[in-house]
Tab-separated table of C-alpha atoms in Angstrom:
chain	number	residue	atom	x	y	z
V	1	UNK	CA	37.776	95.050	-31.320
V	2	UNK	CA	35.946	92.196	-29.965
V	3	UNK	CA	37.101	89.810	-32.497
V	4	UNK	CA	40.764	90.668	-31.817
V	5	UNK	CA	40.194	89.966	-27.913
V	6	UNK	CA	38.901	86.460	-28.860
V	7	UNK	CA	41.725	85.788	-30.658
V	8	UNK	CA	44.038	86.673	-28.189
V	9	UNK	CA	42.321	84.567	-25.460
V	10	UNK	CA	42.365	81.715	-27.761
V	11	UNK	CA	45.882	82.088	-28.383
V	12	UNK	CA	46.704	82.211	-24.543
V	13	UNK	CA	44.745	78.972	-23.854
V	14	UNK	CA	46.595	77.194	-26.483
V	15	UNK	CA	49.922	78.209	-25.010
V	16	UNK	CA	48.875	77.142	-21.410
V	17	UNK	CA	47.777	73.673	-22.933
V	18	UNK	CA	51.212	73.289	-24.572
V	19	UNK	CA	53.183	74.201	-21.649
V	20	UNK	CA	54.664	71.363	-19.583
V	21	UNK	CA	53.048	70.122	-16.432
V	22	UNK	CA	54.671	70.834	-13.208
V	23	UNK	CA	55.739	67.681	-11.321
V	24	UNK	CA	53.188	68.235	-8.546
V	25	UNK	CA	50.504	68.485	-11.289
V	26	UNK	CA	52.073	65.268	-12.875
V	27	UNK	CA	51.869	63.374	-9.490
V	28	UNK	CA	48.269	64.279	-8.728
V	29	UNK	CA	47.111	63.248	-12.243
V	30	UNK	CA	49.136	59.859	-12.021
V	31	UNK	CA	47.390	59.334	-8.581
V	32	UNK	CA	43.931	59.857	-10.106
V	33	UNK	CA	44.824	57.361	-12.685
V	34	UNK	CA	45.823	54.809	-10.045
V	35	UNK	CA	42.737	55.203	-8.049
V	36	UNK	CA	40.528	54.785	-11.199
V	37	UNK	CA	42.463	51.708	-11.984
V	38	UNK	CA	42.142	50.397	-8.668
V	39	UNK	CA	38.347	51.093	-8.622
V	40	UNK	CA	37.774	49.376	-12.105
V	41	UNK	CA	39.831	46.302	-10.957
V	42	UNK	CA	37.618	46.015	-7.961
V	43	UNK	CA	34.409	46.431	-9.644
V	44	UNK	CA	35.650	43.921	-12.315
V	45	UNK	CA	36.813	41.408	-9.610
V	46	UNK	CA	33.449	41.809	-7.807
V	47	UNK	CA	31.458	41.206	-10.730
V	48	UNK	CA	33.440	38.176	-11.753
V	49	UNK	CA	33.192	36.654	-8.201
V	50	UNK	CA	29.416	37.304	-8.409
V	51	UNK	CA	28.838	35.633	-11.670
V	52	UNK	CA	31.146	32.680	-10.623
V	53	UNK	CA	29.100	32.455	-7.541
V	54	UNK	CA	25.964	32.352	-9.634
V	55	UNK	CA	27.680	29.763	-12.137
V	56	UNK	CA	28.685	27.628	-9.184
V	57	UNK	CA	25.339	27.646	-7.779
V	58	UNK	CA	23.703	26.888	-11.104
V	59	UNK	CA	26.086	23.902	-11.853
V	60	UNK	CA	25.430	22.445	-8.189
V	61	UNK	CA	21.829	22.722	-8.539
V	62	UNK	CA	21.565	21.184	-12.023
V	63	UNK	CA	24.299	19.092	-12.623
V	64	UNK	CA	25.972	18.107	-8.824
V	65	UNK	CA	22.917	18.002	-6.582
V	66	UNK	CA	20.688	15.753	-8.931
V	67	UNK	CA	23.688	13.223	-8.980
V	68	UNK	CA	24.367	13.214	-5.319
V	69	UNK	CA	23.691	9.787	-3.627
V	70	UNK	CA	20.590	9.603	-1.416
V	71	UNK	CA	20.634	5.948	-0.389
V	72	UNK	CA	22.441	2.817	-1.724
V	73	UNK	CA	21.533	-0.907	-1.937
V	74	UNK	CA	24.890	-2.955	-2.276
V	75	UNK	CA	26.380	-1.429	-5.510
V	76	UNK	CA	23.441	0.243	-6.479
V	77	UNK	CA	23.131	3.925	-5.777
V	78	UNK	CA	19.907	5.958	-5.474
V	79	UNK	CA	20.521	9.770	-6.629
V	80	UNK	CA	18.569	12.733	-5.678
V	81	UNK	CA	17.060	13.093	-9.042
V	82	UNK	CA	15.592	9.726	-9.079
V	83	UNK	CA	14.278	10.222	-5.540
V	84	UNK	CA	12.695	13.619	-6.426
V	85	UNK	CA	10.958	12.109	-9.300
V	86	UNK	CA	9.577	8.992	-7.135
V	87	UNK	CA	8.339	11.322	-4.369
V	88	UNK	CA	6.247	13.303	-6.838
V	89	UNK	CA	5.069	10.134	-8.457
V	90	UNK	CA	4.071	8.764	-5.069
V	91	UNK	CA	2.496	11.891	-4.213
V	92	UNK	CA	0.271	11.930	-7.541
V	93	UNK	CA	-0.647	8.013	-6.725
V	94	UNK	CA	-1.758	8.946	-3.295
V	95	UNK	CA	-3.829	11.936	-4.437
V	96	UNK	CA	-5.718	10.015	-7.141
V	97	UNK	CA	-6.293	7.076	-4.459
V	98	UNK	CA	-7.599	9.783	-2.188
V	99	UNK	CA	-9.917	11.051	-4.816
V	100	UNK	CA	-11.397	7.525	-5.400
V	101	UNK	CA	-12.186	6.791	-1.686
V	102	UNK	CA	-13.771	10.170	-1.443
V	103	UNK	CA	-15.867	9.144	-4.428
V	104	UNK	CA	-16.716	5.935	-2.873
V	105	UNK	CA	-17.531	7.563	0.487
V	106	UNK	CA	-20.075	9.734	-1.192
V	107	UNK	CA	-21.576	6.874	-3.428
V	108	UNK	CA	-21.929	4.402	-0.521
V	109	UNK	CA	-22.078	6.708	2.599
V	110	UNK	CA	-19.821	7.072	5.340
V	111	UNK	CA	-18.460	3.651	5.723
V	112	UNK	CA	-15.842	3.166	8.528
V	113	UNK	CA	-13.317	1.512	5.946
V	114	UNK	CA	-13.256	4.443	3.647
V	115	UNK	CA	-13.028	7.029	6.271
V	116	UNK	CA	-9.899	5.211	7.722
V	117	UNK	CA	-8.240	4.954	4.172
V	118	UNK	CA	-9.158	8.741	3.546
V	119	UNK	CA	-7.530	9.806	6.812
V	120	UNK	CA	-4.443	7.500	6.197
V	121	UNK	CA	-4.128	8.821	2.904
V	122	UNK	CA	-4.565	12.577	4.052
V	123	UNK	CA	-1.948	12.016	6.740
V	124	UNK	CA	0.779	10.823	4.504
V	125	UNK	CA	0.066	13.588	1.834
V	126	UNK	CA	-0.116	16.218	4.761
V	127	UNK	CA	3.563	14.970	5.954
V	128	UNK	CA	6.573	15.635	3.664
V	129	UNK	CA	8.412	13.237	5.814
V	130	UNK	CA	6.061	10.247	5.687
V	131	UNK	CA	5.670	10.870	1.860
V	132	UNK	CA	9.586	10.970	1.365
V	133	UNK	CA	9.832	7.912	3.440
V	134	UNK	CA	7.206	5.850	1.363
V	135	UNK	CA	8.911	6.955	-1.586
V	136	UNK	CA	12.332	5.762	-0.588
V	137	UNK	CA	11.006	2.450	0.871
V	138	UNK	CA	9.501	1.707	-2.601
V	139	UNK	CA	12.716	2.392	-4.081
V	140	UNK	CA	14.912	0.370	-1.952
V	141	UNK	CA	12.629	-2.635	-2.349
V	142	UNK	CA	12.751	-2.360	-6.129
V	143	UNK	CA	16.408	-2.201	-5.885
V	144	UNK	CA	16.395	-5.337	-3.533
V	145	UNK	CA	13.995	-7.176	-5.747
V	146	UNK	CA	15.862	-6.450	-9.045
V	147	UNK	CA	18.958	-7.690	-7.561
V	148	UNK	CA	17.462	-10.836	-6.034
V	149	UNK	CA	15.827	-11.735	-9.179
V	150	UNK	CA	18.996	-11.452	-11.136
V	151	UNK	CA	20.369	-13.934	-8.703
V	152	UNK	CA	17.521	-16.294	-9.235
V	153	UNK	CA	17.514	-15.874	-12.898
V	154	UNK	CA	14.108	-14.432	-12.994
V	155	UNK	CA	13.485	-11.974	-16.077
V	156	UNK	CA	10.663	-9.835	-17.201
V	157	UNK	CA	10.755	-9.392	-20.897
V	158	UNK	CA	10.067	-6.232	-22.906
V	159	UNK	CA	6.699	-7.893	-24.378
V	160	UNK	CA	5.608	-8.523	-20.784
V	161	UNK	CA	6.397	-4.903	-19.887
V	162	UNK	CA	4.381	-3.607	-22.934
V	163	UNK	CA	1.322	-6.014	-22.427
V	164	UNK	CA	1.290	-4.861	-18.775
V	165	UNK	CA	1.305	-1.119	-19.897
V	166	UNK	CA	-1.431	-1.729	-22.711
V	167	UNK	CA	-3.686	-3.278	-20.064
V	168	UNK	CA	-3.148	-0.062	-17.700
V	169	UNK	CA	-4.047	2.059	-20.675
V	170	UNK	CA	-7.135	-0.176	-21.542
V	171	UNK	CA	-8.228	-0.236	-17.899
V	172	UNK	CA	-8.152	3.484	-17.637
V	173	UNK	CA	-10.565	3.676	-20.337
V	174	UNK	CA	-12.717	0.961	-19.353
V	175	UNK	CA	-11.493	-1.294	-22.164
V	176	UNK	CA	-9.544	-4.741	-22.396
V	177	UNK	CA	-6.847	-5.817	-24.396
V	178	UNK	CA	-7.408	-8.614	-26.978
V	179	UNK	CA	-5.523	-10.999	-24.797
V	180	UNK	CA	-7.724	-10.184	-22.060
V	181	UNK	CA	-10.775	-10.522	-24.195
V	182	UNK	CA	-9.755	-13.863	-25.418
V	183	UNK	CA	-8.968	-15.222	-22.071
V	184	UNK	CA	-12.501	-13.854	-20.902
V	185	UNK	CA	-14.269	-15.628	-23.561
V	186	UNK	CA	-12.258	-18.826	-23.009
V	187	UNK	CA	-13.367	-18.658	-19.370
V	188	UNK	CA	-17.025	-18.383	-20.335
V	189	UNK	CA	-16.713	-21.334	-22.617
V	190	UNK	CA	-15.125	-23.401	-19.740
V	191	UNK	CA	-17.833	-22.384	-17.270
V	192	UNK	CA	-20.736	-23.292	-19.688
V	193	UNK	CA	-19.124	-26.416	-20.248
V	194	UNK	CA	-18.654	-27.264	-16.537
V	195	UNK	CA	-22.312	-26.287	-16.020
V	196	UNK	CA	-23.598	-28.532	-19.057
V	197	UNK	CA	-21.547	-31.497	-17.657
V	198	UNK	CA	-22.903	-31.082	-14.028
V	199	UNK	CA	-25.657	-33.424	-13.054
V	200	UNK	CA	-27.812	-32.177	-10.060
V	201	UNK	CA	-28.520	-34.562	-7.344
V	202	UNK	CA	-31.773	-36.213	-7.837
V	203	UNK	CA	-34.630	-35.751	-5.210
V	204	UNK	CA	-36.289	-39.170	-4.234
V	205	UNK	CA	-40.017	-39.237	-4.223
V	206	UNK	CA	-41.289	-41.990	-2.069
V	207	UNK	CA	-44.847	-43.535	-2.518
V	208	UNK	CA	-46.051	-46.678	-0.758
V	209	UNK	CA	-47.532	-48.054	-3.819
V	210	UNK	CA	-44.976	-47.026	-6.604
V	211	UNK	CA	-41.339	-47.821	-6.945
V	212	UNK	CA	-38.875	-45.120	-5.951
V	213	UNK	CA	-38.392	-42.346	-8.806
V	214	UNK	CA	-35.892	-39.811	-9.087
V	215	UNK	CA	-36.604	-36.220	-10.477
V	216	UNK	CA	-33.946	-33.311	-10.894
V	217	UNK	CA	-34.709	-29.657	-10.873
V	218	UNK	CA	-33.225	-27.969	-14.156
V	219	UNK	CA	-30.541	-25.336	-13.359
V	220	UNK	CA	-31.252	-22.136	-15.336
V	221	UNK	CA	-28.524	-21.029	-17.635
V	222	UNK	CA	-26.875	-17.712	-16.622
V	223	UNK	CA	-26.870	-14.927	-19.005
V	224	UNK	CA	-23.333	-14.340	-20.575
V	225	UNK	CA	-22.224	-10.887	-19.841
V	226	UNK	CA	-21.501	-8.505	-22.755
V	227	UNK	CA	-18.063	-8.501	-24.094
V	228	UNK	CA	-16.046	-5.533	-23.189
V	229	UNK	CA	-14.842	-3.322	-26.202
V	230	UNK	CA	-11.184	-4.029	-26.966
V	231	UNK	CA	-8.548	-1.327	-27.090
V	232	UNK	CA	-7.563	-0.406	-30.714
V	233	UNK	CA	-3.937	0.314	-31.624
V	234	UNK	CA	-4.994	3.893	-32.784
V	235	UNK	CA	-6.640	4.646	-29.418
V	236	UNK	CA	-3.696	3.008	-27.607
V	237	UNK	CA	-1.116	5.395	-29.450
V	238	UNK	CA	-3.361	8.384	-28.742
V	239	UNK	CA	-3.926	7.711	-25.276
V	240	UNK	CA	-0.199	6.713	-24.713
V	241	UNK	CA	0.993	10.052	-25.802
V	242	UNK	CA	-1.332	11.886	-23.623
V	243	UNK	CA	0.064	9.666	-20.849
V	244	UNK	CA	3.700	10.562	-21.488
V	245	UNK	CA	2.922	14.093	-21.236
V	246	UNK	CA	1.040	13.602	-17.815
V	247	UNK	CA	4.050	11.546	-16.626
V	248	UNK	CA	6.497	14.318	-17.664
V	249	UNK	CA	4.339	16.985	-16.109
V	250	UNK	CA	3.497	15.329	-12.684
V	251	UNK	CA	6.740	13.357	-11.980
V	252	UNK	CA	9.312	14.406	-14.776
V	253	UNK	CA	9.277	10.687	-15.809
V	254	UNK	CA	10.087	9.631	-19.153
V	255	UNK	CA	8.030	6.477	-20.552
V	256	UNK	CA	11.009	4.399	-20.327
V	257	UNK	CA	11.610	5.190	-16.581
V	258	UNK	CA	7.807	4.461	-16.036
V	259	UNK	CA	8.400	1.023	-17.827
V	260	UNK	CA	11.190	0.256	-15.361
V	261	UNK	CA	8.331	0.812	-12.367
V	262	UNK	CA	6.176	-1.800	-14.467
V	263	UNK	CA	9.152	-4.024	-14.839
V	264	UNK	CA	10.172	-3.915	-10.925
V	265	UNK	CA	6.552	-4.742	-10.431
V	266	UNK	CA	6.039	-7.884	-12.524
V	267	UNK	CA	9.422	-8.962	-11.184
V	268	UNK	CA	8.007	-8.555	-7.472
V	269	UNK	CA	5.028	-10.687	-8.433
V	270	UNK	CA	7.214	-13.245	-9.806
V	271	UNK	CA	9.783	-13.348	-7.030
V	272	UNK	CA	6.870	-13.444	-4.466
V	273	UNK	CA	5.727	-16.435	-5.990
V	274	UNK	CA	9.263	-18.091	-5.483
V	275	UNK	CA	9.787	-16.878	-2.063
V	276	UNK	CA	6.380	-17.956	-1.017
V	277	UNK	CA	6.795	-21.562	-2.516
V	278	UNK	CA	9.959	-21.845	-0.279
V	279	UNK	CA	8.628	-20.628	3.002
V	280	UNK	CA	4.934	-21.487	3.225
V	281	UNK	CA	3.636	-25.036	3.083
V	282	UNK	CA	0.384	-25.755	1.491
V	283	UNK	CA	-0.654	-28.139	4.124
V	284	UNK	CA	-0.905	-28.180	8.068
V	285	UNK	CA	-1.768	-30.665	10.838
V	286	UNK	CA	-5.536	-29.905	11.398
V	287	UNK	CA	-8.402	-31.063	13.284
V	288	UNK	CA	-12.251	-31.209	12.512
V	289	UNK	CA	-14.180	-30.484	15.837
V	290	UNK	CA	-17.139	-29.015	17.312
V	291	UNK	CA	-17.773	-27.774	20.778
V	292	UNK	CA	-20.530	-26.287	23.214
V	293	UNK	CA	-19.705	-22.913	24.718
V	294	UNK	CA	-21.070	-22.022	27.958
V	295	UNK	CA	-20.357	-18.295	28.891
V	296	UNK	CA	-20.317	-16.693	32.634
V	297	UNK	CA	-23.299	-14.344	32.628
V	298	UNK	CA	-22.948	-11.425	34.805
V	299	UNK	CA	-26.200	-9.762	36.091
V	300	UNK	CA	-27.762	-7.377	33.912
V	301	UNK	CA	-27.364	-3.842	35.384
V	302	UNK	CA	-30.243	-2.433	37.365
V	303	UNK	CA	-32.346	-0.132	35.347
V	304	UNK	CA	-32.814	3.236	36.229
V	305	UNK	CA	-36.566	3.715	37.779
V	306	UNK	CA	-38.651	6.058	35.845
V	307	UNK	CA	-39.748	9.183	37.661
V	308	UNK	CA	-43.074	9.147	39.661
V	309	UNK	CA	-45.908	9.579	37.422
V	310	UNK	CA	-44.027	8.501	34.202
V	311	UNK	CA	-45.299	5.428	32.368
V	312	UNK	CA	-42.835	3.290	30.384
V	313	UNK	CA	-43.232	3.664	26.436
V	314	UNK	CA	-44.726	0.653	24.783
V	315	UNK	CA	-43.165	-0.932	22.109
V	316	UNK	CA	-44.446	0.205	18.560
V	317	UNK	CA	-46.791	-1.865	16.780
V	318	UNK	CA	-45.152	-4.034	14.252
V	319	UNK	CA	-41.553	-3.533	15.900
V	320	UNK	CA	-39.935	-6.912	17.041
V	321	UNK	CA	-40.044	-7.670	20.839
V	322	UNK	CA	-36.839	-7.287	22.484
V	323	UNK	CA	-34.819	-10.421	23.072
V	324	UNK	CA	-34.946	-11.067	26.949
V	325	UNK	CA	-31.881	-11.137	28.714
V	326	UNK	CA	-30.391	-14.651	29.598
V	327	UNK	CA	-30.407	-15.402	33.287
V	328	UNK	CA	-27.197	-14.794	34.939
V	329	UNK	CA	-24.856	-17.393	36.192
V	330	UNK	CA	-21.547	-17.315	37.910
V	331	UNK	CA	-18.555	-19.342	37.149
V	332	UNK	CA	-19.271	-22.164	39.483
V	333	UNK	CA	-22.795	-22.490	38.046
V	334	UNK	CA	-21.419	-22.298	34.451
V	335	UNK	CA	-18.957	-25.176	35.245
V	336	UNK	CA	-21.616	-27.382	36.944
V	337	UNK	CA	-23.961	-27.013	33.683
V	338	UNK	CA	-20.872	-27.888	31.460
V	339	UNK	CA	-20.090	-31.031	33.706
V	340	UNK	CA	-23.872	-31.985	33.458
V	341	UNK	CA	-23.915	-31.490	29.637
V	342	UNK	CA	-20.558	-33.505	29.321
V	343	UNK	CA	-22.333	-36.416	31.163
V	344	UNK	CA	-25.536	-36.097	29.196
V	345	UNK	CA	-23.194	-36.616	26.125
V	346	UNK	CA	-21.322	-39.594	27.602
V	347	UNK	CA	-24.555	-41.079	28.318
V	348	UNK	CA	-25.461	-41.028	24.765
V	349	UNK	CA	-27.570	-37.612	23.924
V	350	UNK	CA	-26.898	-36.044	20.441
V	351	UNK	CA	-24.154	-33.489	20.630
V	352	UNK	CA	-25.637	-31.403	17.797
V	353	UNK	CA	-29.044	-31.299	19.608
V	354	UNK	CA	-27.467	-29.970	22.904
V	355	UNK	CA	-25.199	-27.427	21.117
V	356	UNK	CA	-28.272	-26.030	19.272
V	357	UNK	CA	-29.773	-25.644	22.832
V	358	UNK	CA	-27.410	-24.636	25.087
V	359	UNK	CA	-24.169	-23.224	23.269
V	360	UNK	CA	-23.583	-19.513	23.669
V	361	UNK	CA	-21.481	-19.518	20.270
V	362	UNK	CA	-24.079	-18.300	17.680
V	363	UNK	CA	-21.853	-18.987	14.882
V	364	UNK	CA	-21.636	-22.642	15.503
V	365	UNK	CA	-24.521	-23.608	17.621
V	366	UNK	CA	-26.870	-23.614	14.408
V	367	UNK	CA	-24.521	-26.021	12.887
V	368	UNK	CA	-24.530	-28.402	15.884
V	369	UNK	CA	-21.387	-26.972	17.403
V	370	UNK	CA	-19.329	-27.594	14.261
V	371	UNK	CA	-16.194	-25.543	13.949
V	372	UNK	CA	-15.058	-27.193	10.584
V	373	UNK	CA	-11.264	-27.945	9.962
V	374	UNK	CA	-8.909	-25.687	11.584
V	375	UNK	CA	-5.138	-25.757	12.179
V	376	UNK	CA	-2.828	-24.481	14.809
V	377	UNK	CA	-2.769	-20.815	15.600
V	378	UNK	CA	-6.350	-19.967	14.830
V	379	UNK	CA	-7.942	-20.879	18.279
V	380	UNK	CA	-6.938	-19.353	21.640
V	381	UNK	CA	-4.400	-21.477	23.407
V	382	UNK	CA	-6.355	-23.595	26.037
V	383	UNK	CA	-8.797	-24.422	23.493
V	384	UNK	CA	-6.208	-25.358	20.826
V	385	UNK	CA	-4.021	-27.475	23.284
V	386	UNK	CA	-7.104	-29.572	24.166
V	387	UNK	CA	-8.279	-29.965	20.415
V	388	UNK	CA	-5.043	-31.080	19.212
V	389	UNK	CA	-4.222	-33.594	22.156
V	390	UNK	CA	-7.973	-35.065	22.216
V	391	UNK	CA	-8.359	-38.524	20.594
V	392	UNK	CA	-10.919	-38.613	17.778
V	393	UNK	CA	-14.535	-38.990	18.998
V	394	UNK	CA	-13.670	-38.505	22.654
V	395	UNK	CA	-15.677	-35.832	24.882
V	396	UNK	CA	-13.226	-33.480	26.555
V	397	UNK	CA	-13.593	-32.203	30.156
V	398	UNK	CA	-14.563	-28.455	30.283
V	399	UNK	CA	-12.033	-26.289	28.855
V	400	UNK	CA	-11.743	-22.837	30.281
V	401	UNK	CA	-10.791	-19.818	28.039
V	402	UNK	CA	-11.473	-16.196	28.307
V	403	UNK	CA	-14.825	-16.992	26.357
V	404	UNK	CA	-16.338	-19.424	29.009
V	405	UNK	CA	-16.130	-23.064	29.412
V	406	UNK	CA	-16.079	-25.452	26.256
V	407	UNK	CA	-16.941	-29.155	25.778
V	408	UNK	CA	-15.048	-30.006	22.680
V	409	UNK	CA	-15.102	-33.188	20.371
V	410	UNK	CA	-12.979	-33.889	17.722
V	411	UNK	CA	-14.402	-35.712	14.749
V	412	UNK	CA	-11.540	-36.105	12.294
V	413	UNK	CA	-7.703	-35.350	12.327
V	414	UNK	CA	-5.365	-34.838	9.375
V	415	UNK	CA	-1.696	-34.330	9.690
V	416	UNK	CA	-1.461	-32.974	6.114
V	417	UNK	CA	-4.687	-31.015	5.604
V	418	UNK	CA	-5.015	-28.639	2.638
V	419	UNK	CA	-4.867	-25.132	3.960
V	420	UNK	CA	-7.815	-22.748	3.205
V	421	UNK	CA	-7.436	-20.696	0.006
V	422	UNK	CA	-7.717	-17.390	1.874
V	423	UNK	CA	-5.384	-18.309	4.729
V	424	UNK	CA	-2.768	-19.685	2.250
V	425	UNK	CA	-2.907	-16.675	0.104
V	426	UNK	CA	-2.477	-14.283	3.316
V	427	UNK	CA	0.254	-16.402	4.451
V	428	UNK	CA	2.042	-16.268	1.063
V	429	UNK	CA	1.675	-12.398	1.252
V	430	UNK	CA	3.112	-12.346	4.699
V	431	UNK	CA	5.970	-14.602	4.034
V	432	UNK	CA	7.186	-12.386	1.071
V	433	UNK	CA	6.887	-9.242	3.191
V	434	UNK	CA	8.852	-10.777	6.096
V	435	UNK	CA	11.537	-11.788	3.739
V	436	UNK	CA	11.417	-8.002	2.357
V	437	UNK	CA	11.694	-6.874	5.741
V	438	UNK	CA	14.929	-8.936	6.345
V	439	UNK	CA	16.373	-7.796	3.617
V	440	UNK	CA	15.679	-4.052	4.236
V	441	UNK	CA	17.586	-4.406	7.532
V	442	UNK	CA	20.695	-5.549	5.808
V	443	UNK	CA	24.061	-3.732	6.677
V	444	UNK	CA	24.766	-2.838	3.051
V	445	UNK	CA	21.796	-0.719	2.789
V	446	UNK	CA	22.426	3.077	3.240
V	447	UNK	CA	19.894	5.452	4.185
V	448	UNK	CA	20.182	9.538	4.329
V	449	UNK	CA	20.750	10.823	7.726
V	450	UNK	CA	18.334	13.716	7.138
V	451	UNK	CA	15.656	12.695	4.647
V	452	UNK	CA	13.662	16.194	4.876
V	453	UNK	CA	16.506	18.040	3.579
V	454	UNK	CA	16.487	16.016	0.209
V	455	UNK	CA	12.876	16.387	-0.519
V	456	UNK	CA	11.938	18.259	-3.525
V	457	UNK	CA	10.685	21.804	-3.094
V	458	UNK	CA	6.933	22.446	-3.188
V	459	UNK	CA	6.002	19.579	-1.117
């Protein structure tokens, strides 16, 4: 009976499925299908748009943005990717400098020079804008130098770049390259030959009963320093491999990109020599003069009296006695003494003797007032005007400057006197920097309006 009922129910359901749907049912089913279709379409479009947006972002971040122009020098563009790498490289270099100065400060104590350099480096590293500006300026200067060097036919060969890189690697290991070792050895040979050829001035020994004889004190031969170890090809290859990995890790540089930095540095050195030769003369108008300086001495401040019953602390035994304060003199008294000394000089007294006794310039007083040779621009204006207008051998009237009153005598004059080597070196460096600053102000150099927005992430 139960089995029969099941068969009847199944037959009924089959008949229901086979019967045709009513129009109402058909409309409902069609509407459901359209809703599902729209929903699937919307979801598909949304997913496609999201994927497209992500794809566009990836393309912009890794393909478009790195090629975006950050700055321009003439027809040479600096891209964002190049800028990012240079910023990271400059940051690494500054960090290394900071570590070195901190180590020197620990080794030699808290010297003002080290403290100033450390503070400056910390300031640059702590300011993303300052760091980015330094990197951008370095890139602009490199581009300017490359263009100017090409105009002048200055080149740096691949061999020169390779030699410079090899020297850098050797220096980092405390070694030298073969050319450096050869140059050092030749310099030692030349120095030894010069010392052997030099004859010391004989010292005359005078005796009333014997003829004059001459004796010379022999000069001991200085010890030859040990020759530094030479960088081998094997060690160079191993260190260069590690160096390449470090460059890639720190700044994303390839070795070829780093070699371009070396090439720019070597071109800078060559161009600097050319520019300096054009702009800096090796001689100048100069005078050899001596002077006596008399300062106007203000009265010393009145010491604070000790409380009643307190005795002054005696100077500890063995300590030097304090130098007594010179007697004060006002401007009128100082000028009167200057005129008096000038008259004594005109009367024939020795300039060097009076300078040693009266001059308030300790640097020259011990030398009889001798200032050596100097050109224009090294002395205060009133002193310079008097010295360069004074005839050789004449004693000047008292010349007033911020330091006091000077009595000047010009011993020699030369219209083309060779400049001091240190002074000449500074002038040559300054001349090149002035030229470079002029180039940086050119109209065809474009800089970013908002440098901070272009800095790499993580600074």
